[in-house]
Short mmCIF file of C-alpha atoms in Angstrom, two decimals:
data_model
loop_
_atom_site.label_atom_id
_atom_site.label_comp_id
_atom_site.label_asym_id
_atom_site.label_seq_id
_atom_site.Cartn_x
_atom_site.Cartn_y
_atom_site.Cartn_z
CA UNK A 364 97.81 109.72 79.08
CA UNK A 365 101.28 108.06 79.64
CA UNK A 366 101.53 105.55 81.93
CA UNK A 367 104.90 104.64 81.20
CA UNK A 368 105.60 108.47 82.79
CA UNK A 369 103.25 108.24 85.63
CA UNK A 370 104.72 105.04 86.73
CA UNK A 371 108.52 106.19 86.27
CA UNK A 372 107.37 109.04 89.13
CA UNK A 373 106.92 106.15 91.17
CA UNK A 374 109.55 104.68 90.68
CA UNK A 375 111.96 107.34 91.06
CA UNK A 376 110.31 108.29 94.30
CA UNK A 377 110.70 104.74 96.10
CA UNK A 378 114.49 105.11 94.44
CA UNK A 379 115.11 108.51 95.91
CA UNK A 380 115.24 110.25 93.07
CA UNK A 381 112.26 112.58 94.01
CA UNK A 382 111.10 113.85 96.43
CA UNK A 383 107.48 113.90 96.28
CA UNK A 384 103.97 112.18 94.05
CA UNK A 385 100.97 113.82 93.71
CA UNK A 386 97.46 111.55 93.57
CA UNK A 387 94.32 113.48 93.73
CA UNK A 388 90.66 111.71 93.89
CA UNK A 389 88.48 113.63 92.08
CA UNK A 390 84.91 112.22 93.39
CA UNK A 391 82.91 114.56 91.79
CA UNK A 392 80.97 112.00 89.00
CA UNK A 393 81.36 108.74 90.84
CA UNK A 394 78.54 108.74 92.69
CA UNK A 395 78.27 107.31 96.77
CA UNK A 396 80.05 104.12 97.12
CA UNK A 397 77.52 101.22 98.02
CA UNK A 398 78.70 99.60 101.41
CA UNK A 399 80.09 96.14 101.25
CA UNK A 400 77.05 94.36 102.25
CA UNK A 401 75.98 91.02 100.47
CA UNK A 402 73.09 92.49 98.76
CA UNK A 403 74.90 94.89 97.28
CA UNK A 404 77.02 93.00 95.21
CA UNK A 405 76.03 94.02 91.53
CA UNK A 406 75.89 97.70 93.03
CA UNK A 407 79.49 97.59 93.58
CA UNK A 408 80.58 96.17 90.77
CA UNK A 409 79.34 98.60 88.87
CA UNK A 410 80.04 101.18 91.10
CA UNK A 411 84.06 99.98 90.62
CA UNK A 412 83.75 99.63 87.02
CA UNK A 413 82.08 103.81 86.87
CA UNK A 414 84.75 105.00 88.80
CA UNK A 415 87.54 103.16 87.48
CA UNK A 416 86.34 104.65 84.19
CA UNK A 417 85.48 108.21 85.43
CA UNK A 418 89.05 108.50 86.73
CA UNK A 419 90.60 107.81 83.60
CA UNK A 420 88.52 110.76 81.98
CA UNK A 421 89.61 112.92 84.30
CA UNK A 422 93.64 111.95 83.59
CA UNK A 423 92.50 113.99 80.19
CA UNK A 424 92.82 117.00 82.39
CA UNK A 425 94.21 116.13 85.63
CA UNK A 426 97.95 116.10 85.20
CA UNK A 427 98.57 113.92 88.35
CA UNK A 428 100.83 111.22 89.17
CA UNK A 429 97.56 108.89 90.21
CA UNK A 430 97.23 105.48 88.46
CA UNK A 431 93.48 104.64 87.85
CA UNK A 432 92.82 101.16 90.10
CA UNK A 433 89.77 98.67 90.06
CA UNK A 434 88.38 98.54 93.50
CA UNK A 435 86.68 95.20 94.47
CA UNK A 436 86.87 97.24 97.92
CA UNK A 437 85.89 95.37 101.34
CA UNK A 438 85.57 96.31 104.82
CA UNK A 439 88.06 94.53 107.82
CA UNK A 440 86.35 91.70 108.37
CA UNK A 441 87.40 88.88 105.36
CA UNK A 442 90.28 87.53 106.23
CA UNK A 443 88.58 87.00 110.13
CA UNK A 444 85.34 86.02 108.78
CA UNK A 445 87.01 83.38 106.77
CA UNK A 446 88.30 81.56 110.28
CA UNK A 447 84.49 81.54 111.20
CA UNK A 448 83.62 85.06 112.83
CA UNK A 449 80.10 86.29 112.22
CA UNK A 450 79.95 89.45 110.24
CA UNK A 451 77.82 92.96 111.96
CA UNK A 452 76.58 94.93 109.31
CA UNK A 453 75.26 98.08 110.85
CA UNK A 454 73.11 99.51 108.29
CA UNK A 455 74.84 102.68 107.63
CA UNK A 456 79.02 101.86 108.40
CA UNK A 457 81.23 99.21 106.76
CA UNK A 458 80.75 95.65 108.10
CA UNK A 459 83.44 94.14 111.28
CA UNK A 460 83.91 91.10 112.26
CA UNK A 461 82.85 89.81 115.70
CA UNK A 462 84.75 87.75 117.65
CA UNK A 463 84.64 83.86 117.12
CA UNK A 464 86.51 82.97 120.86
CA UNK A 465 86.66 84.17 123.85
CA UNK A 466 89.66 82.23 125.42
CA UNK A 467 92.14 80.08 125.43
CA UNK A 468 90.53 76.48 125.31
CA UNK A 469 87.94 77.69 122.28
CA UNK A 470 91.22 78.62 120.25
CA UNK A 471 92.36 75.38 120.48
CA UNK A 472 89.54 73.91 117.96
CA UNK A 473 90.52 76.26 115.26
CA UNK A 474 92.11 75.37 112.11
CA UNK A 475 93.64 77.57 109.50
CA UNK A 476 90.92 77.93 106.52
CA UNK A 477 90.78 77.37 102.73
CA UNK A 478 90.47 80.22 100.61
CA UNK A 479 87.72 78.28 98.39
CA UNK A 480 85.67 77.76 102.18
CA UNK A 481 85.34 81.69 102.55
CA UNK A 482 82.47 83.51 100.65
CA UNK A 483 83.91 86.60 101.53
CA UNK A 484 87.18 85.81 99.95
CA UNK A 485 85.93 84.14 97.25
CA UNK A 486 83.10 86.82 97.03
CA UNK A 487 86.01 89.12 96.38
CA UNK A 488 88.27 87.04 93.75
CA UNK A 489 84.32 86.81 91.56
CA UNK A 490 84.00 90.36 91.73
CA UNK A 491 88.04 91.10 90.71
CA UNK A 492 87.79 88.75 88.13
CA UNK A 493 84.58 90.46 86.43
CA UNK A 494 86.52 93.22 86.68
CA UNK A 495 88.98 92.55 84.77
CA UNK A 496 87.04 91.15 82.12
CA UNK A 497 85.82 94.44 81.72
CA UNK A 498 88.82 96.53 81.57
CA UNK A 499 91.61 94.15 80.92
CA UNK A 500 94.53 96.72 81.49
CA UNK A 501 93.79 97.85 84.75
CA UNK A 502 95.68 96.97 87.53
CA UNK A 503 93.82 96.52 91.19
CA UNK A 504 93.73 97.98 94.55
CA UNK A 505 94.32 95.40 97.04
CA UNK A 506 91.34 94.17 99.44
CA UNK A 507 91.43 95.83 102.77
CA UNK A 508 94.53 93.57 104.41
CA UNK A 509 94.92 93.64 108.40
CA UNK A 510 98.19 92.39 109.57
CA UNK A 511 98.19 88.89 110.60
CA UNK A 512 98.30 90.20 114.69
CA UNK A 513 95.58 92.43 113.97
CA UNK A 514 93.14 90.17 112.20
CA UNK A 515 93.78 87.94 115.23
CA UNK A 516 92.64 90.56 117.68
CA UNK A 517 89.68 90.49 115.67
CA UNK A 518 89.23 86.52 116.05
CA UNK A 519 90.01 86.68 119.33
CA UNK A 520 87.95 88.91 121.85
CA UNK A 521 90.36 91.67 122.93
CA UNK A 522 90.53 91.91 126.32
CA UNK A 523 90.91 88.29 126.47
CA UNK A 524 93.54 88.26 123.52
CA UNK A 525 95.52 91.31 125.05
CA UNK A 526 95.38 89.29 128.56
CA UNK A 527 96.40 85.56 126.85
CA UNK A 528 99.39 87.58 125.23
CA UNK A 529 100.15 87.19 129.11
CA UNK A 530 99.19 84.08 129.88
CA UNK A 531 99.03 82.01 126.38
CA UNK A 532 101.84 83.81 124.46
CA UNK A 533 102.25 80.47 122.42
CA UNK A 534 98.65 80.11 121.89
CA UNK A 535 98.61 84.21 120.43
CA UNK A 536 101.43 83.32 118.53
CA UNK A 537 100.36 80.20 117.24
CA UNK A 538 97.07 82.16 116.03
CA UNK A 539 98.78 85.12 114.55
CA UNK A 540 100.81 82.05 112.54
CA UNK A 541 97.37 80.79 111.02
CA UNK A 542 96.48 84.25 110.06
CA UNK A 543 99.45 84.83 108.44
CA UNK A 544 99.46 81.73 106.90
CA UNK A 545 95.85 82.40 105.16
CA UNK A 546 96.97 86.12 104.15
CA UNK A 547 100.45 84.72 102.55
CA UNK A 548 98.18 82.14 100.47
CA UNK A 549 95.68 85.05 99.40
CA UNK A 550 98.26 87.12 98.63
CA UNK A 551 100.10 84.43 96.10
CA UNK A 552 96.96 83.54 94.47
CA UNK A 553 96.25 87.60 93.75
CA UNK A 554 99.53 88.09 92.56
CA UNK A 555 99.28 85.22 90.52
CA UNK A 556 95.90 86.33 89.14
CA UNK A 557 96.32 89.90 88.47
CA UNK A 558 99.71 91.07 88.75
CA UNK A 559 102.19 92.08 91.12
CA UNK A 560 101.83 95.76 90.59
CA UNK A 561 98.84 97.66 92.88
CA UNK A 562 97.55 100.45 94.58
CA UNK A 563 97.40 100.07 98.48
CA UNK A 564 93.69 99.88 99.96
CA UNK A 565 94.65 103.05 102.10
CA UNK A 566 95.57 105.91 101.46
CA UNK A 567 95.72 105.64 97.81
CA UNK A 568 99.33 104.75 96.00
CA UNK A 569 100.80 103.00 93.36
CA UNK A 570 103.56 100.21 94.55
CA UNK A 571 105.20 98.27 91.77
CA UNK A 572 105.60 95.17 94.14
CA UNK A 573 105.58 94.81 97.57
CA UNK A 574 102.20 94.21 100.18
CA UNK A 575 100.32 96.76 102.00
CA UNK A 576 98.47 96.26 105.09
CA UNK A 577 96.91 97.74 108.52
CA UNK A 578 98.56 97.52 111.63
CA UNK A 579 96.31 99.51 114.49
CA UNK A 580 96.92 97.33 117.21
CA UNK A 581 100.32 98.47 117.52
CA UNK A 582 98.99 101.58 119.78
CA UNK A 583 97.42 99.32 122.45
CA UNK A 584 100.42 97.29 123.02
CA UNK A 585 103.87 98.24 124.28
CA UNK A 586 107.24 98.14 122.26
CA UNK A 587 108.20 94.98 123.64
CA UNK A 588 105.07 93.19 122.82
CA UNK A 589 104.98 94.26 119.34
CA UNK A 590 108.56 92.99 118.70
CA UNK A 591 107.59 89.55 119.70
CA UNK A 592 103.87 89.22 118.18
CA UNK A 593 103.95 91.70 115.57
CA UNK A 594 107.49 92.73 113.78
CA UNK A 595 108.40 88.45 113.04
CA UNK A 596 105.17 88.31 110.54
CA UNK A 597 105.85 91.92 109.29
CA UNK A 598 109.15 91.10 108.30
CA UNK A 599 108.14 86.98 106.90
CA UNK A 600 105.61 89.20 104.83
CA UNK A 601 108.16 91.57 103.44
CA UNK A 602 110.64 89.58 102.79
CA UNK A 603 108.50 86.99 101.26
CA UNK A 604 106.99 90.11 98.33
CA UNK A 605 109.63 92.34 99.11
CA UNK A 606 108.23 95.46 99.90
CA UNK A 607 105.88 96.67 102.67
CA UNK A 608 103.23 99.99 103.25
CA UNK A 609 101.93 100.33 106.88
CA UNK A 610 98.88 102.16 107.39
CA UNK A 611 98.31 103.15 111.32
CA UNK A 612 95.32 104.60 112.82
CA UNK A 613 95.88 104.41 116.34
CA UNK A 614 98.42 106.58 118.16
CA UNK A 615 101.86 105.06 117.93
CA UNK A 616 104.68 107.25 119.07
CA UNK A 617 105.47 104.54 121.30
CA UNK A 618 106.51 102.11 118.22
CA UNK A 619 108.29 104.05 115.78
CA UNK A 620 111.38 102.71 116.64
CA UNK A 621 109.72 99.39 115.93
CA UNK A 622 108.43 100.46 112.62
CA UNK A 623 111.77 101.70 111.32
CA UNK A 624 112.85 98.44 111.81
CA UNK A 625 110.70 96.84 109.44
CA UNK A 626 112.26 95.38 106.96
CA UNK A 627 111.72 96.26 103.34
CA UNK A 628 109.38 99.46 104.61
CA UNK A 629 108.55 101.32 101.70
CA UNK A 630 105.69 103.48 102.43
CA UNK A 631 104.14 104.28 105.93
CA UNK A 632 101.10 106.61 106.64
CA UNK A 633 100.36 107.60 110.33
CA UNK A 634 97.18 109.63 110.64
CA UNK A 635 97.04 110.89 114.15
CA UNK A 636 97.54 112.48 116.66
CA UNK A 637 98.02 115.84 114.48
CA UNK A 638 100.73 117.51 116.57
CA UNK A 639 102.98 114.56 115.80
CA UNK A 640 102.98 114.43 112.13
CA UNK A 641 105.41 116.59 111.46
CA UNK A 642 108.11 115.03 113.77
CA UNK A 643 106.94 111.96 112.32
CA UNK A 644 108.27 113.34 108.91
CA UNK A 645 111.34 113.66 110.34
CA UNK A 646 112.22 110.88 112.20
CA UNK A 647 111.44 108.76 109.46
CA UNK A 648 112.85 111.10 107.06
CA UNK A 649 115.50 108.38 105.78
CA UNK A 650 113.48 105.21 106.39
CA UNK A 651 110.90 105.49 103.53
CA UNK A 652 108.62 107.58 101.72
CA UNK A 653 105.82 109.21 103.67
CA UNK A 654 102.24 109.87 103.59
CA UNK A 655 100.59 111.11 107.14
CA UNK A 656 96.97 112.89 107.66
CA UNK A 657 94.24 112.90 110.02
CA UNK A 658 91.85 111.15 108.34
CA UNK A 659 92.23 111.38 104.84
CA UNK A 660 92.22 115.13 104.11
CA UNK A 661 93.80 117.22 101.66
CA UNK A 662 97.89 118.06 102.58
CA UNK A 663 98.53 119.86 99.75
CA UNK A 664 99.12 123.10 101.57
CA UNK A 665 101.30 121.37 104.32
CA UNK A 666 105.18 122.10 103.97
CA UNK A 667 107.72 119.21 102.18
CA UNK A 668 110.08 118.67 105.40
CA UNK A 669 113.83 118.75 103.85
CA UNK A 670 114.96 115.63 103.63
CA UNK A 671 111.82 113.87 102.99
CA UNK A 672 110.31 111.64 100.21
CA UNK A 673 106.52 112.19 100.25
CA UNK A 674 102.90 111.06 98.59
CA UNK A 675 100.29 114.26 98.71
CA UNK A 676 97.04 113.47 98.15
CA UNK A 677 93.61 114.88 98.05
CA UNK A 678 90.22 114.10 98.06
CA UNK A 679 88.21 116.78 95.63
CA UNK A 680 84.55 117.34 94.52
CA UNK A 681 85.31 119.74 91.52
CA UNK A 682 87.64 120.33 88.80
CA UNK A 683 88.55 124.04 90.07
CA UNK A 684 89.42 122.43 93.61
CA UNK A 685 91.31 119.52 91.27
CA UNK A 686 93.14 122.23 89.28
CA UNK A 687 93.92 124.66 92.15
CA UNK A 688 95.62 121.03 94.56
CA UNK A 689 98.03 120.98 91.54
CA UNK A 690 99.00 124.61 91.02
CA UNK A 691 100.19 124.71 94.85
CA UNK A 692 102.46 121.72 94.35
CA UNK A 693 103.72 123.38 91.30
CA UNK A 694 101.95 120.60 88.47
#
């Protein structure tokens, strides 16, 4: 396999040089992922050290542009657990954090934590660290990261939150500062640790630098609110590793305008609602590459609007599903 190739498709896509990656997940020897629960902490370290290994088999045949990661995968809930939340874990779903306060005067006896205070985070760290022991080449994909205004609506119980943005705009502000404080500091030790290079925590892709992160609160808020709480820290964040991927769940129409103005946007991926994808291709034809679903489902078969720099992917269960993905993109 040549990396040095697979990597130069990258590259050439976030330069404009191409117009399109392919990454297909073939799933079909990895076995069910164990949730992130505490108990199942050995599980999923081997469970990220079999499929790590598994997909580089498969590159023997599977003539992608996909770099293998490590996964020391998590749910939502570190970076808010880490100020104090209690974690829910629901038996059968990923963990979420539940919030710590529930107005204005409780925020006020918070404090910004230390990395080396969170299990969770440090929880994660142990397990990327055995990792890498293991397979010493391998770069990581990155924990799942909520934007700092998100992983305060977390703290923060949301109808209060949405109503103190109101009320207490310092005190949101002043909380969405802590949180971004805490994800700048995680981020420069992990970069320090194991490299600057990654693949995002969703959907799958390979950025040589840069941060990725989640920013769903965006739909429940309106334009003007997200360009005071949300798009300063956005842009601190990608100036500060220069590069940013936005993942959205929520419906977002309303901010679009806001996201093109992020700066440093490399990679955005909008996943609903379906009858806006494709004018969401084009509006952001010429603001950075693209990579929007509902839900993460194959788009092989889904047309290349001119003009636009795209990531296809595809989750498979067999080599003959594998194979046929990369015949229709022409691979």
């Amino acid at each position: 396999m040549d990396f040095a190739k697979r990597k130069r498709a990258w590259y050439d896509l976030y330069a404009g040089k191409r117009d399109y990656t392919v990454w297909v997940n073939y799933n079909g020897e990895k076995g069910d992922r164990p949730l992130p629960y505490p108990e199942n902490g050995e599980k999923r370290f081997e469970w990220a050290l079999n499929a790590y290994r598994k997909d580089m088999e498969a590159l023997s045949w599977l003539n992608d542009d996909k770099i293998p990661p490590l996964r020391p995968y998590t749910g939502t809930e570190i970076f808010a657990a880490a100020f104090g939340c209690k974690v829910h874990y629901p038996g059968d779903n990923m963990p979420f954090a539940l919030p710590l306060i529930r107005d204005v005067s409780e925020f006020r006896a918070l404090k910004t934590p230390r990395i080396e205070d969170s299990r969770l985070l440090s929880e994660v760290v142990e397990t990327a660290d055995r990792l890498r022991a293991a397979e010493p080449g391998a770069i990581f994909q990155l924990p799942d990261i909520q934007s700092p205004f998100d992983i305060a609506a977390l703290i923060w119980e949301k109808t209060d939150f949405f109503s103190a943005m109101y009320e207490e705009p310092g005190a949101v502000k002043e909380l969405t500062a802590m949180t971004e404080a805490l994800l700048a500091e995680f981020l420069d030790m992990w970069f320090g640790r194991f490299g600057t290079e990654f693949v995002a925590h969703y959907p799958d892709y390979y950025m040589p630098r840069g941060i990725t992160l989640s920013e769903d609160e965006a739909g429940s808020i309106s334009p003007g609110m997200f360009r005071e709480f949300c798009l300063p820290g956005l842009n601190r964040l990608s100036e500060r590793y220069g590069a940013i991927g936005v993942h959205c769940c929520a419906d977002s129409e309303h901010q679009w305008e806001n996201f093109r103005s992020i700066k440093n946007l490399t990679v955005l991926n909008l996943v609903r609602p379906d009858d806006t994808l494709e004018k969401a291709y084009r509006f952001f034809r010429d603001a950075c590459v693209q990579t929007h679903n509902a839900g993460y489902i194959s788009v092989y078969y889904t047309p290349l609007v001119p003009g636009t720099r795209r990531i296809f992917a595809a989750d498979v269960s067999t080599k003959e599903e594998a194979e046929a993905a990369l015949r229709a993109k022409g691979y």
